Every structure is written in C-alpha cells, then in structure tokens.
Amino acid sequence: MRRRTFAEADSNRRDFLKAAATITALPMLGSRVQGVVRRRVAFADDPFSLGVTSGDPTPDGFVIQARLATRPTEGGGMPSGNVEVRYEIATDEAMKTVVKRGRTVATPQLGHSVHVEVRGLKPNRWYWYRFTAGDGRSRIGRTRTTPWNLALPQELNFAFVSCQHYETGLFTGFEHMAKEKLDLVVHLGDYIYEYAGIDGRVRKHTGPEITTLDHYRDRFGQYQSDPHLQAAHAHCPWLVTWDDHEFDNDYATFHSEEPGVDAVKFMKRRASAYQAYYEHMPLRRTSLPKGAFMQLYRRVRFGRLADFAILDTRQYRTPQANGNGLKPLAGEALDPKATILGGKQEAWLKRKWLESKAEWNVMAQQVLMARVDRLPGPPEGYPMDKWAGYEVCRQRVMQSLAEMRVPNPVVLTGDIHSNWVCDLPLDYSRHDKTVVGTEFVCTSISSGGNGKQKLDYTDGMIAENPWVKLHNAERGYVRCRVTPKQWTSDFQVVEDVTKPGAPLVTRCSYVVESGQPGAVKA
C-alpha cells in the first residue's frame, strides 16, 4: 500500500489537530473519585491475575502498580463501581516489617488500575510490597529506591528488552531475567502487538486487530497473564517506554501508515491505546493521558553513576521520509524540519545533559540511531523509520553530545529484533576518529520466532558499515553491569522460543571504558 508523502501528510495535519482537540475535550482521567467505594468485595476469581509491578524509582520512593481483573481477556470481569485497594511496603520479603501502608481506589474509568507513588523511604534500599482488595491479595513484589542523586554507587546491574510478540514465541527470556541479579529492567517498547490472531502459531491473540479501549485492555490482559512476564515485573523496578505496536504499526504523531484514515477515528484509537498503556504500566501521574496525548519522556537517575533519559520517538515525530522503507539519504530524509523527537523533547534532552553530573549518560529509546546502509552495494538503502530518516535531527543530537562534552553517552535501542553494537561517530567519513558514543541494541524477546546467530547478509553489511561491531538475530535480552570505570553488556540469548524450558546462553559481551567512546568485544 502506498505510504503518503511527507507533503501530503503535512497538508492533512490540520484535520488531525482538530480531531485531537475533540478527544482532549473528553472528561479528564484520574479526576476525583465519585460514587461509592466498595471495601468488602468477595471475588469469584483472583482480582490480581495480572500480577504487580513497580517503576521509576527515586532516592525516597517508587511507583507500585496493579490492575484488578478477574477475567483479564474478557473485559476485566470487575464490578462496575469503585473498589478500595490497600497496599503495604516492607523491608523484608515475609512482609513482617511494614514501614508504610495506605489505601487507594481502583476506578472503572482507569480499568480498575492503581498507581501508588510511594515516598518517604530510605535511599538505596530494597523493599517488598503487596496489594489487597476485598478478599483478594496480590503476590509480593520486590523493588528498590535509588542512591542519593549526588552519591556515586560502585555498581548498577540492569537488563534492557523489547518486542514480545505473544503469538510468535514464548516469554522464556523473562523466565531467565527474573533469576538475574538486577537493579532495574528497561523496556523499550512493543510490549504488545495490535494484530488479530493467526492460526498455527506458538500461541494465538484473542480477538480481532485491536482498535478500542476494551480491545487494548484485553490484549494487555492476555500478555500480562503470562507467568514469566509477571515474574520479571515482580523482580525489580522497571523503566518503560513504548514504540509503535502498543498503538499501530509505524505510526508517526497524527499519521497512520495507511493513507486515507479518518482523523477522528485515528485519534480516538490513539487515545484508547495510550490510556490502556498507562493503566498497565508503573508510571507516575505526570504520564496520565490527556485525551490522545501522554507525557512519557522523563529522567531517572541512579546516583551519579547513570542518568537515564527515557525517550519517546513516536508521539512527536514527523512522518517517515520518502515514503518509508529503505531509501538513500536524500530528499525528505535531509529536511531540516523533520524531527523524530519533536522540538520540545529535543530541547528537554539537551537541558538534561547540561544538568547531568553522571558518569554515564543513557538514552533509552526505540529505533536504530546509528546510520546503517542495509542494502549491498549501490544504491544505498537506509531505513526511513529509524533515525537515518531524520538525518538533520540525528546530526543535531550528535553535535550536541560532542559540543557539550557529555560524559560517556550510551544509547539503548530495541525495535529491530536483533542484537547490535554500534559506534556513534559524529562524521561517518571519519568514523574511527570521531566516535562520541556507543549504541547497544537488544533483540526481541519473542518477535520473529526463533532466530540465528548470523544472517546471510551480516558479514557484507558490517563490511559496508564498519562502525557496526555486532549483528546477531537470536532472541533474548541484554544484561548490563555499570561501574564508574566500565560498562559491560552481555547479550543473553534463548535459542528456542517455540518450546518451554530453553536454556539461557551468554552469546557475547562488549565493553566500553569510561572516557573512551566505542565498544570492544570482551
């Protein structure tokens, strides 16, 4: 199907802005609770069937989240009214030493989800938490606070992950991740997929392609019913951001990948997708959707060791250049007005760098930042959905890193269902002498099904793009150990995602030394 051009998309922008204004005018989510709050509820099934999760830690707290759903793929199965939810925070796994407890309300307007922003705790500590609603009690989750912002911890262990298509593979990677020694998990998007179910796969989506709020809730319910995903969520705090499949493949701001989409229907669908995402993620109230808009980019610090910028490269981008696909760096790809971040987010990112005192400055985002020609020989073919399709914007970001002398920039990327290690040079014609940062790309948990260590085109692609150090197409995640002097990324792979119980293999490791941008194989 023909993708609309940059100019065509821009000419229709006014229609989408009008539609967005209509959606934003709907009643505000999260407003004061109205009506009776039920405290004594006898549930026929487990109301905490989706587990628990936590995220966005600070030196004195974190967010804990749960969504009540007795029938998670059948509209939730909850009573229509408000339900009181109690929570406890303890310093021990047995929950004997409770240091904080409280009450909140799960409302039907937010799918009976709760997001508790816990404060007043000690820095750099592990805590355990649980919820109670009526006669139901959740599993116990483990979470932590971060060190004081000016402290310099000697170690941070975290994993980053993306792309977990329910149908094309099992979540075995999460089973192994829940056994790792981790302080954080960073999820870079494609947490769900919007497509209708297809027979003959490892598992099958319930229902049609999702377009309504109820559809999106049920799809999240199906994914979060997976026990391995639940175990990983309960294991440690998560930092989350989305990519495109949480809403619609390859969308860009107000623009569908398909031409001729009705503006009002598109923005209503976007509002539904954003709300369902919020309901199922450990996010603060600052990320509560306002119609079809949602503030997701934010900053999370782990003392002075690592400063994370959690980015959003979908909500604010201009349409993909040159009709999308693999194209030369020409035409709309070189338009100075094209942006993948949006002006406000880009300015925020640069202000954050000016303020940062961290040893390692991390950009957790969605799509490949390194410029990579994916076609052998002439003509060149750069993926227009990635940063290469927004070349002037990409170059501005690289230039800012160099001019500000941002210490140790590291980019974490998902999206493309393969593992990569890339140097990030300022000038690709002198790539070995102008490296300003390092990009680590994680493969998918399950999307694409079983992969391979090496694809037919891998060697040729690396020869044409010598700043690419690794390309591996197996499934899994990346485990990182960060110290003040060194960053180590271990590529953890699962060789078979079609059968349960597959072992975990550390396929390779790459190291970045502080003050020496670019990765080397360990």
Short mmCIF file of C-alpha atoms in Angstrom, two decimals, residues 328-329 367-375 380-392 394-395 398 421-429 431 437-439 461-462 464-469:
data_model
loop_
_atom_site.label_atom_id
_atom_site.label_comp_id
_atom_site.label_asym_id
_atom_site.label_seq_id
_atom_site.Cartn_x
_atom_site.Cartn_y
_atom_site.Cartn_z
CA PRO A 328 19.00 6.79 0.07
CA LEU A 329 19.82 9.70 2.37
CA VAL A 367 14.86 2.81 16.95
CA LEU A 368 18.36 2.44 15.50
CA MET A 369 20.35 5.65 15.89
CA ALA A 370 23.48 4.60 14.01
CA ARG A 371 23.44 5.30 10.29
CA VAL A 372 23.39 1.86 8.65
CA ASP A 373 23.12 1.13 4.92
CA ARG A 374 21.06 -2.08 4.77
CA LEU A 375 21.44 -2.74 1.01
CA GLU A 380 22.21 2.79 -0.65
CA GLY A 381 19.23 1.86 1.50
CA TYR A 382 18.73 3.45 4.90
CA PRO A 383 15.64 2.64 6.99
CA MET A 384 13.45 5.74 6.95
CA ASP A 385 11.58 4.71 10.12
CA LYS A 386 14.84 4.94 12.12
CA TRP A 387 17.00 7.95 12.97
CA ALA A 388 18.52 7.84 9.47
CA GLY A 389 15.21 9.09 8.10
CA TYR A 390 15.62 12.19 10.29
CA GLU A 391 19.25 12.84 9.46
CA VAL A 392 19.41 16.53 10.37
CA ARG A 394 20.14 12.94 14.35
CA GLN A 395 23.13 15.07 13.48
CA MET A 398 25.29 14.00 17.89
CA VAL A 421 26.69 -2.97 18.85
CA CYS A 422 27.48 0.27 17.01
CA ASP A 423 29.89 3.13 17.43
CA LEU A 424 28.21 6.53 17.04
CA PRO A 425 30.56 8.81 15.10
CA LEU A 426 29.98 12.49 14.51
CA ASP A 427 31.38 12.21 10.97
CA TYR A 428 30.82 8.88 9.19
CA SER A 429 33.51 9.69 6.64
CA HIS A 431 34.08 7.20 11.71
CA GLY A 437 29.04 7.45 21.89
CA THR A 438 28.03 3.80 21.81
CA GLU A 439 24.76 2.15 20.82
CA MET A 461 26.55 -5.32 5.96
CA ILE A 462 29.30 -4.97 8.57
CA GLU A 464 29.87 -1.66 4.34
CA ASN A 465 29.21 -0.18 7.80
CA PRO A 466 32.44 -0.68 9.77
CA TRP A 467 31.08 1.17 12.82
CA VAL A 468 28.81 -1.86 13.36
CA LYS A 469 30.63 -4.22 15.73
#
